[in-house]
Coordinates of C-alpha atoms in Angstrom, one line a residue:
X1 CA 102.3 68.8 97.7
X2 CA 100.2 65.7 99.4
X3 CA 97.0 66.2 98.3
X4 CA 95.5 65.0 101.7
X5 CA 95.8 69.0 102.9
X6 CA 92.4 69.8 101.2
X7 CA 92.0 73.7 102.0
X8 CA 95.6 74.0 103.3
X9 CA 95.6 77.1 101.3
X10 CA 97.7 80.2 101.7
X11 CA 96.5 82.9 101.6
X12 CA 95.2 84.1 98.4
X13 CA 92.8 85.5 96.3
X14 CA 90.1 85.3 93.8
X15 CA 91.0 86.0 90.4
X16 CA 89.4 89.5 89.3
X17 CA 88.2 89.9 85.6
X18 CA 85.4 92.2 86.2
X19 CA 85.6 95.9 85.5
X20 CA 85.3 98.0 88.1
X21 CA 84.1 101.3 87.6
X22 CA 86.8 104.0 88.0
X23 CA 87.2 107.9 87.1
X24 CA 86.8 108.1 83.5
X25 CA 90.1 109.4 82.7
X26 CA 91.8 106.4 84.0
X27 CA 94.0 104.3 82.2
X28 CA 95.0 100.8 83.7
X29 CA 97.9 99.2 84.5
X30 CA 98.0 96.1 86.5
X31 CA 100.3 93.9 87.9
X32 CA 100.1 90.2 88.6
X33 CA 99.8 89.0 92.1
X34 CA 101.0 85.0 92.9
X35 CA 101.8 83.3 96.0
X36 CA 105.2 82.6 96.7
X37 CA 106.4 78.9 96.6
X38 CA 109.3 78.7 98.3
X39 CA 109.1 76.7 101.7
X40 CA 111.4 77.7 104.7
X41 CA 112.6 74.5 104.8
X42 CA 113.9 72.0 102.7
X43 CA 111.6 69.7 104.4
X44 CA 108.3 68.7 102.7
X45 CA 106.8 67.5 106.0
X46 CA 103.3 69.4 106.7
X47 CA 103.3 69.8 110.3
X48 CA 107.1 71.5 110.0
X49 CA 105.9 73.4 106.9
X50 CA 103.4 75.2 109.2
X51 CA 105.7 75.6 112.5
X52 CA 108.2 77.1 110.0
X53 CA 105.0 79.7 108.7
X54 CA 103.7 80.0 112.3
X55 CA 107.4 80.9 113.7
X56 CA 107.7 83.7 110.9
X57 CA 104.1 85.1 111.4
X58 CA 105.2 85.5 115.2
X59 CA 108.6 86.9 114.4
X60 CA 107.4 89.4 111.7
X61 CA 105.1 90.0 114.8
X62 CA 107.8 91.0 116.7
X63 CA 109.3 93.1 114.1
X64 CA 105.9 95.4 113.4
X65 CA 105.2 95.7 117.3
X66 CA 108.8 96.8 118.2
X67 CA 108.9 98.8 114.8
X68 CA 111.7 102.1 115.6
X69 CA 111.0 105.4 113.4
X70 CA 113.6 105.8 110.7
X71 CA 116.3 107.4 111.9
X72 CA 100.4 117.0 90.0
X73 CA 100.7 114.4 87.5
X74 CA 98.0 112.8 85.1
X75 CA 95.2 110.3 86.5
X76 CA 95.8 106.7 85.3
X77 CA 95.5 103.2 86.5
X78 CA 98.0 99.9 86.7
X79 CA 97.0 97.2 86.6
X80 CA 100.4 93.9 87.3
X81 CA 99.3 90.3 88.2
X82 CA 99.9 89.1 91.6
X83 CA 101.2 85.5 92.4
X84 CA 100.9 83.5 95.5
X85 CA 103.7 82.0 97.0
X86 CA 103.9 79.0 99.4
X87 CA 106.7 80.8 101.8
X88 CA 103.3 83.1 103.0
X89 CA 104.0 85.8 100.4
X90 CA 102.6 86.9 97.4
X91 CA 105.1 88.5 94.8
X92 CA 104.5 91.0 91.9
X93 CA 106.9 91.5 88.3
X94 CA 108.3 94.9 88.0
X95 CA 110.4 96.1 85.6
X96 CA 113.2 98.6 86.7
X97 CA 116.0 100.6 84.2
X98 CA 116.8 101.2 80.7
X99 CA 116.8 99.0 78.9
X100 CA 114.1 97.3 81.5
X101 CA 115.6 94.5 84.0
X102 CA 112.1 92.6 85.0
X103 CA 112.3 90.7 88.7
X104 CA 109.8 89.4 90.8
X105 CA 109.6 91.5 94.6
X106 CA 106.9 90.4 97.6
X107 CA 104.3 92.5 98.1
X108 CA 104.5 94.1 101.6
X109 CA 102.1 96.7 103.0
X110 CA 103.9 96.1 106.7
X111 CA 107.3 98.4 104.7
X112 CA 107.7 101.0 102.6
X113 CA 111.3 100.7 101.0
X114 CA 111.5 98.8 97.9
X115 CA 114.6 96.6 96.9
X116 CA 115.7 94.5 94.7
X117 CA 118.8 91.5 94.5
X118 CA 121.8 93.4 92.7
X119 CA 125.1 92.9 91.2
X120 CA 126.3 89.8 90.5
X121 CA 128.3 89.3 93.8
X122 CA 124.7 89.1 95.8
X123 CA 124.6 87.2 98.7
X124 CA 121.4 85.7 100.2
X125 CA 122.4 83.6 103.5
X126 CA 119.7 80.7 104.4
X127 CA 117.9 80.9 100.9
X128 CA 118.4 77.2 100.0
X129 CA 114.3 77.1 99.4
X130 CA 113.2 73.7 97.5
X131 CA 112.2 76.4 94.8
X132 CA 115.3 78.4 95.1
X133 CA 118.7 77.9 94.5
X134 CA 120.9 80.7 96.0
X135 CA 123.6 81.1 93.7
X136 CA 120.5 81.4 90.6
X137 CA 118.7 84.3 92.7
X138 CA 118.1 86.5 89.8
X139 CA 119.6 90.0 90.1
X140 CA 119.9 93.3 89.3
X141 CA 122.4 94.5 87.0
X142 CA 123.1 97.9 87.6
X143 CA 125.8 98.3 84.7
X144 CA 123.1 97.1 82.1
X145 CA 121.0 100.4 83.1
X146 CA 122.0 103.8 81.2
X147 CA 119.5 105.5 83.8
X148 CA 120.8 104.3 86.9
X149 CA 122.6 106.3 89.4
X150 CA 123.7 106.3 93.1
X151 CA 121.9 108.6 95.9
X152 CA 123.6 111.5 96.7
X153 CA 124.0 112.5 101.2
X154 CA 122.7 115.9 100.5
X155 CA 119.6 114.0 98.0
X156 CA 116.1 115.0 100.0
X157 CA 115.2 111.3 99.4
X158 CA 118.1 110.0 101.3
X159 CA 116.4 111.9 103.7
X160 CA 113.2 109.5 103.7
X161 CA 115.4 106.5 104.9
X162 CA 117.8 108.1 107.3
X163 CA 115.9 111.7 108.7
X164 CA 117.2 114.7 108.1
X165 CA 120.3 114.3 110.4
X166 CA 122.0 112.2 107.8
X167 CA 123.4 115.5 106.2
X168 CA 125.6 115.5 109.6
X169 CA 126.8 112.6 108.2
X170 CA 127.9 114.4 104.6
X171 CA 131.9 114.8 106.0
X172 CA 133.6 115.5 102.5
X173 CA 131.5 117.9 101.7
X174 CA 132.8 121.3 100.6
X175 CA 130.2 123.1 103.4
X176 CA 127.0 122.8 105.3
X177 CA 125.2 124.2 102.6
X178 CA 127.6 122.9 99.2
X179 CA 125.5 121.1 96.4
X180 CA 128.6 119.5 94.8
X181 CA 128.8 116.6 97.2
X182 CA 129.6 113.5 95.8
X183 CA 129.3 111.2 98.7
X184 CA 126.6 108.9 98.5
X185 CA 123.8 107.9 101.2
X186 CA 124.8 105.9 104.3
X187 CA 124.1 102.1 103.1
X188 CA 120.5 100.7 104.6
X189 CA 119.6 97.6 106.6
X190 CA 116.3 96.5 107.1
X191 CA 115.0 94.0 109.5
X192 CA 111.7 92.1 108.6
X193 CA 111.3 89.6 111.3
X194 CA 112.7 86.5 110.4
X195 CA 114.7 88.1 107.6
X196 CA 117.1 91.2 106.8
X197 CA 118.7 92.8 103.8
X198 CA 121.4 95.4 103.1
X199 CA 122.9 97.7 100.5
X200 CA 122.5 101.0 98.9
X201 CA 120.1 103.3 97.5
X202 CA 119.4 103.9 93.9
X203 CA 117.0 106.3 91.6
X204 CA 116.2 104.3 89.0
X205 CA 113.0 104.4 86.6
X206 CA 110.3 102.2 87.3
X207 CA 108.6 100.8 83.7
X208 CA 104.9 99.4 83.5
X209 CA 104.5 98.3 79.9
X210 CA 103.8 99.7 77.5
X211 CA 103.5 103.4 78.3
X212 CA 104.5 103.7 82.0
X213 CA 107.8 104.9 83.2
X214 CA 108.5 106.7 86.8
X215 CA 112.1 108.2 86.5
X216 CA 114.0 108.5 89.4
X217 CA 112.4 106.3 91.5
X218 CA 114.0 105.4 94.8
X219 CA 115.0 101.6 95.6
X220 CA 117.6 99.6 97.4
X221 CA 120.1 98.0 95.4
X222 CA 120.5 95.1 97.9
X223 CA 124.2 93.1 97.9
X224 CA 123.4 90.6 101.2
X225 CA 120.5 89.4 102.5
X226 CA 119.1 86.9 104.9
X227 CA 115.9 84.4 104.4
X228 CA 115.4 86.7 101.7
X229 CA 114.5 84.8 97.8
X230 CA 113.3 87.8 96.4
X231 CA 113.0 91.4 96.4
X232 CA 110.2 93.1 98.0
X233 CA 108.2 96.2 96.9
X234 CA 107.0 98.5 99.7
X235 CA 103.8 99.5 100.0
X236 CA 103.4 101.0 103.7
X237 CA 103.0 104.7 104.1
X238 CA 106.2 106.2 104.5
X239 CA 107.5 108.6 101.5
X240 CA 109.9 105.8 100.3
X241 CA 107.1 103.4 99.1
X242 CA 105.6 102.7 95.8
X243 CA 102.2 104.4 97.1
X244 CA 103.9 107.3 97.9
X245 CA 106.4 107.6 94.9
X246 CA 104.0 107.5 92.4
X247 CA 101.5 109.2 94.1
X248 CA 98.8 106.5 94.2
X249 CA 94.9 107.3 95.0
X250 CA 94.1 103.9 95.2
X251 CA 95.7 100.1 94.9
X252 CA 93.8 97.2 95.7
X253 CA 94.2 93.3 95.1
X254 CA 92.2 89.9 95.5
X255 CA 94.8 87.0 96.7
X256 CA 94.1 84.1 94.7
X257 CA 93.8 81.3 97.3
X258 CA 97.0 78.3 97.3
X259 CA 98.0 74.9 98.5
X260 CA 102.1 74.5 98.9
X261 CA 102.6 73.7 95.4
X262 CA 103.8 75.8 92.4
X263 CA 101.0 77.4 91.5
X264 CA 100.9 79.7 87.9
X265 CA 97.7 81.0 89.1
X266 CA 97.5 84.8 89.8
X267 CA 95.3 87.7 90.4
X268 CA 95.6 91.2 89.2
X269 CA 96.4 94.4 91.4
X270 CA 95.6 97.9 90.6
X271 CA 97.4 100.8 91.2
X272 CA 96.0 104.1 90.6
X273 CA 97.9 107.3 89.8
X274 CA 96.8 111.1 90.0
X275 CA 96.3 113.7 92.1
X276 CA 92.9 114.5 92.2
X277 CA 90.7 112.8 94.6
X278 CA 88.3 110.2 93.5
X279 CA 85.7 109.4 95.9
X280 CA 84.1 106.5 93.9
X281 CA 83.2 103.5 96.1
X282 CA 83.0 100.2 94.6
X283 CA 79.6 98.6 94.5
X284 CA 79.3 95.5 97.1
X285 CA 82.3 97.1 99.5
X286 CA 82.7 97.7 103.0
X287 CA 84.7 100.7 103.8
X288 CA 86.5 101.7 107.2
X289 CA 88.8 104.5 107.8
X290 CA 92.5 104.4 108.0
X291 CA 93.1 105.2 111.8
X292 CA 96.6 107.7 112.3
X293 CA 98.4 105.8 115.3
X294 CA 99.8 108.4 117.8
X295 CA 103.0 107.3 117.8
X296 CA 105.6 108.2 114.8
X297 CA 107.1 105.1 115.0
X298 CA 104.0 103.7 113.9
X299 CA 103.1 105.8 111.3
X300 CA 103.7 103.6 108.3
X301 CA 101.2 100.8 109.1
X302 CA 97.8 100.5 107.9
X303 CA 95.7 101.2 111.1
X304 CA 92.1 100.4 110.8
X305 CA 89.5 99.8 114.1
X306 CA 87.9 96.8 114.8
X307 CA 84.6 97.5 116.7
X308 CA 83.8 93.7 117.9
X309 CA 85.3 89.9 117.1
X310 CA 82.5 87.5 117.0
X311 CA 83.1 83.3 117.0
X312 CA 79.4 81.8 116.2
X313 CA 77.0 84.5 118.1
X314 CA 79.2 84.9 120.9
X315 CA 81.0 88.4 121.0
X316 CA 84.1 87.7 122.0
X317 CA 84.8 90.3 125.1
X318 CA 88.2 92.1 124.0
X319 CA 88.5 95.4 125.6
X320 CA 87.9 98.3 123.7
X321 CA 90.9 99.8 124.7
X322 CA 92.9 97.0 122.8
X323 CA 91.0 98.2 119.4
X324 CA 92.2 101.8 119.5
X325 CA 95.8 102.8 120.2
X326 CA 96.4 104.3 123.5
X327 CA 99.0 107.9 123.8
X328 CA 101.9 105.4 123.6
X329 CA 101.1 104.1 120.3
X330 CA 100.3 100.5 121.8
X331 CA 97.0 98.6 120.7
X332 CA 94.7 98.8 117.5
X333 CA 94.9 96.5 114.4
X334 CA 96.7 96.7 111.3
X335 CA 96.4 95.3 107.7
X336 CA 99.6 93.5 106.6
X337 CA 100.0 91.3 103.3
X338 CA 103.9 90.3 104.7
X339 CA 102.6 88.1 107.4
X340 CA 101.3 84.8 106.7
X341 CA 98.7 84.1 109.3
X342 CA 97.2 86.8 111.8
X343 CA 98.8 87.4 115.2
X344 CA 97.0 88.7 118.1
X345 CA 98.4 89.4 121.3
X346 CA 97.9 86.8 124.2
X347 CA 95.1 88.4 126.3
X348 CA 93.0 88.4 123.2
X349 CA 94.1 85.0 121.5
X350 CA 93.2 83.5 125.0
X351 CA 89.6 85.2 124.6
X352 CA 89.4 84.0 121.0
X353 CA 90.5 80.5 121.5
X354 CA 88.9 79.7 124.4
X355 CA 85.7 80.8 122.5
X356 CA 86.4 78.4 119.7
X357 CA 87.4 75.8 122.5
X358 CA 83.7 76.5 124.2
X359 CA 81.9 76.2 120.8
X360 CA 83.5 73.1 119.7
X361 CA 83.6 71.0 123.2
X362 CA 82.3 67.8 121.3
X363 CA 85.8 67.4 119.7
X364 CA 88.7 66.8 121.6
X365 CA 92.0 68.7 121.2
X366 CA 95.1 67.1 119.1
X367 CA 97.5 68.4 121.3
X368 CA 100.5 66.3 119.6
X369 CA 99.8 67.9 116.3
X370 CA 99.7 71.5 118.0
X371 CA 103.2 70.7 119.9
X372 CA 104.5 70.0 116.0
X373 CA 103.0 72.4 114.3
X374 CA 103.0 75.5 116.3
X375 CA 99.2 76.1 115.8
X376 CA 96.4 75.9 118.6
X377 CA 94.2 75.1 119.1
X378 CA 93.5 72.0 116.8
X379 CA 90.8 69.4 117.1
X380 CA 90.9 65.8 116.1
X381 CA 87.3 65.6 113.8
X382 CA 86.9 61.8 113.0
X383 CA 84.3 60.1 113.5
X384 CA 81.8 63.7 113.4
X385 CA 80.9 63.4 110.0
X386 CA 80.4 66.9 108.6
X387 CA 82.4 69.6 110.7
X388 CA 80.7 71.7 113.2
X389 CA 82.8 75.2 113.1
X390 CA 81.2 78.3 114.4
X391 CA 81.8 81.1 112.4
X392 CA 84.3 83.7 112.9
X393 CA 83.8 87.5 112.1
X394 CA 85.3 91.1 112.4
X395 CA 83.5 94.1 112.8
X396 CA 84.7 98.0 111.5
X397 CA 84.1 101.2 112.2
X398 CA 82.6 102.5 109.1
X399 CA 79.8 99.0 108.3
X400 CA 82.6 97.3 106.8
X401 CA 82.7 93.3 107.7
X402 CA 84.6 90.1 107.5
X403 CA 82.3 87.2 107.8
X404 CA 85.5 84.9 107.4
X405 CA 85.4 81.7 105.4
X406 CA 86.2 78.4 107.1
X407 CA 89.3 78.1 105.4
X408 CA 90.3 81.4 106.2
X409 CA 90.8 80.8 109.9
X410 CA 90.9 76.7 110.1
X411 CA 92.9 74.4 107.8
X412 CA 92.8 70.6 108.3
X413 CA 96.6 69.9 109.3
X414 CA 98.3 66.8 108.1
X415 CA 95.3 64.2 107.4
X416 CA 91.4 64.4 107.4
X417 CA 91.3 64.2 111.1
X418 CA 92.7 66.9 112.8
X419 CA 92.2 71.2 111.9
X420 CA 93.7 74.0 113.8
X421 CA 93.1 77.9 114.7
X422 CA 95.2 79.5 112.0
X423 CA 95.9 82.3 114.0
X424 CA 99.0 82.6 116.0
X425 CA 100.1 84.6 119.4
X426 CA 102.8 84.7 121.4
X427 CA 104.6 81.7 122.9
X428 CA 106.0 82.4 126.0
X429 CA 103.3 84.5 129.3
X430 CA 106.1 87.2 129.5
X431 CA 107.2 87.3 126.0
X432 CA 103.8 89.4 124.5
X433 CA 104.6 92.7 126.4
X434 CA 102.2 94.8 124.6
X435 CA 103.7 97.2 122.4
X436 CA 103.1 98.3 118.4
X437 CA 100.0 96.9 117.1
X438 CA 97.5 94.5 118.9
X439 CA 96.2 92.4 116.0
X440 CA 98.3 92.1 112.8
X441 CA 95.5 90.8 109.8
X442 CA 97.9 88.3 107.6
X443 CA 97.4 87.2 104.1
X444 CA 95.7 84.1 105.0
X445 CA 92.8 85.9 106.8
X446 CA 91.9 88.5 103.7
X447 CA 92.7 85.3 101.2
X448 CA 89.7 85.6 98.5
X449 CA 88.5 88.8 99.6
X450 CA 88.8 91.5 96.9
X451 CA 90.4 94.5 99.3
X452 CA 90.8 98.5 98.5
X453 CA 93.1 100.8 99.8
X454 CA 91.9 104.3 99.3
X455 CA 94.3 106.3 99.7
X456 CA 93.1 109.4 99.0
X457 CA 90.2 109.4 101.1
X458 CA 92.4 108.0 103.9

């Protein structure tokens, strides 16, 4: 990657190599976090590198704020690395049969069902990444795996995906209430924005070396996909996901921060198991409740509410009503890993920007690198010497605070001279009807924080 994009840096996290202090009956088992490095274009030019991230944050936008409802065991901890990715993801190795079949899957708290590329006949349409050669997608191999089976109609977890109605669905059944049906659950397909996969569901077991296997674990045995390189493992809030499946108390990650290169860097993420409830806080975290949206349609985002948005001093003056969600489900601000930079509706990107605009008056806009880019504003910095950025922050409910880095929300685009707002809204004045979520938090915001989701203690 040209090394004149200095903190061009997806989002990511610091490494974590500290112990943190857990219930003492805890085991560990982690998985690494890593960016992704697959571009959605072939092209290695900056400016459409960050239209083509800036289109997919809006799009995946789109997806979350239009999202439609879907039709005890021992205490222990994982712990699997995390690795950034330059596409805006961050992807985790899991291991999935017997013998274990180890892939790697993007981590995504914005879904819940987890899926992998399978068979040999899989299909992924558009995937001809720099990084990724469609035809080498690795897959899945369902005839490898002794404990591998299909999903049966009248299975409670087809349920999850498809409500109980599906069972209307169960036609060569012997009866409404017959066990021995052999017809398997209704093939899935899932929208994420930009992208889409579909296929069938599986129980398969889930292995965390060396000691850690989940049998019967539901996933998507995917056969055609769309903009898709790699699996993805669900972590939303919806029975289907990985939290939910294994019956998590807690998970938490730190995303290493990335340039667009290939990066072996990564970051570990915790998962912990059980079901007792362990109220330990962390030392040196801010907590804020998990906020239940109104609407069902909604329920499988991470809600949290956002008292105030400063830029510098100045308290940016967003309507209350936008933090909270109203009867309808509309408004309020989520926490999601699968989009790349954070989207807020236009009525509040106008107050925000404008802010920045105010603050920063001495610099004059690059609008010819904001028409290219998809990113505004952005300000052409020559001649200033040392960069005069007011600070941006978010306020909880709870205490809890982000005092954001600069290269959290601003990234010099291109050369030295010119940075932009890394925060993307709607395009179009009628194209932002409010609906779903008002502020979506992407990975490049909570890059380098180290972030807990307690799930137990909501």
């Amino acid at each position: 990657m040209d090394s004149s994009l200095p903190f061009f840096s997806f989002v990511s996290f610091l490494i974590i190599s500290a112990t943190f202090p857990f219930a003492a009956t805890s085991d560990t088992i982690k998985v690494s976090l890593s960016p992704s490095h697959h571009h959605h274009s072939s092209s290695s030019d900056p400016y459409q590198i960050l239209n083509n991230l800036a289109t997919s944050s809006v799009a995946r936008a789109h997806h979350l704020k239009h999202h439609s409802p879907k039709t005890n065991v021992t205490s222990s901890l994982l712990k699997t690395p995390l690795f950034p990715h330059g596409y805006g993801g961050y992807t985790v190795s899991l291991s999935f049969g017997t013998p274990p079949q180890t892939l790697s899957f993007i981590m995504d708290t914005g879904s819940s069902l987890s899926w992998f590329p399978c068979t040999s006949r899989y299909l992924c349409s558009q995937c001809a990444f720099p990084n990724a050669d469609p035809s080498k997608i690795p897959t899945f191999s369902p005839k490898l795996s002794s404990s591998g089976k299909l999903v049966g109609c009248r299975n409670p977890k087809c349920n999850w995906l498809f409500g109980p109605n599906v069972e209307s669905r169960c036609q060569d059944c012997d009866g409404p209430t017959s066990k021995n049906c052999n017809q398997t659950c209704p093939p899935y397909l899932i929208q994420y924005g930009l992208g889409s996969t579909g296929g069938l569901l599986l129980l398969e077991n889930l292995v965390f070396p060396p000691h850690n296997t989940f049998q019967d674990f539901l996933v998507g045995c995917s056969i055609v996909s769309n903009r898709q390189p790699a699996g993805i493992v669900g972590f939303g809030r919806s029975p289907e996901s990985l939290p939910s499946q294994l019956h998590l108390n807690k998970f938490s990650y730190c995303l290493v921060s990335r340039r667009f290169d290939d990066t072996k860097v990564s970051s570990n993420m915790l998962l912990e198991t059980g079901s007792g409830s362990n109220d330990t806080k962390i030392p040196g975290l801010g907590y804020t409740p998990f906020y239940k949206n109104p609407n069902p349609a909604f329920h499988e985002f991470y809600y949290v509410t956002i008292r105030k948005i400063l830029v510098g001093n100045k308290q940016v003056k967003v309507p209350n009503s936008t933090f909270v969600p109203g009867p309808d489900g509309n408004g309020g601000t989520i926490v999601d890993s699968g989009s790349t930079f954070t989207f807020m509706e236009r009525p509040v990107f106008e107050l925000v920007s404008k802010e920045f605009e105010k603050q920063m008056g001495n610099y004059s806009r690059a609008r010819e690198v904001e028409n290219i880019s998809g990113l505004a504003p952005c300000f052409n910095v020559s001649g200033h010497g040392l960069m005069d950025v007011p600070e941006m922050s978010f306020y909880f409910n709870g205490g809890a605070k982000m005092g954001l880095p600069l290269a959290n929300y601003f990234s010099i685009v291109g050369d030295d001279n010119v940075v932009c707002l890394m925060i993307v809204t709607d395009k179009g004045v009628g194209e932002g009807a409010r609906s779903g979520p008002a502020i979506i938090l992407g990975n490049f915001q909570q890059q380098n924080y180290y972030i807990e989701f307690d799930l137990a203690n909501n």
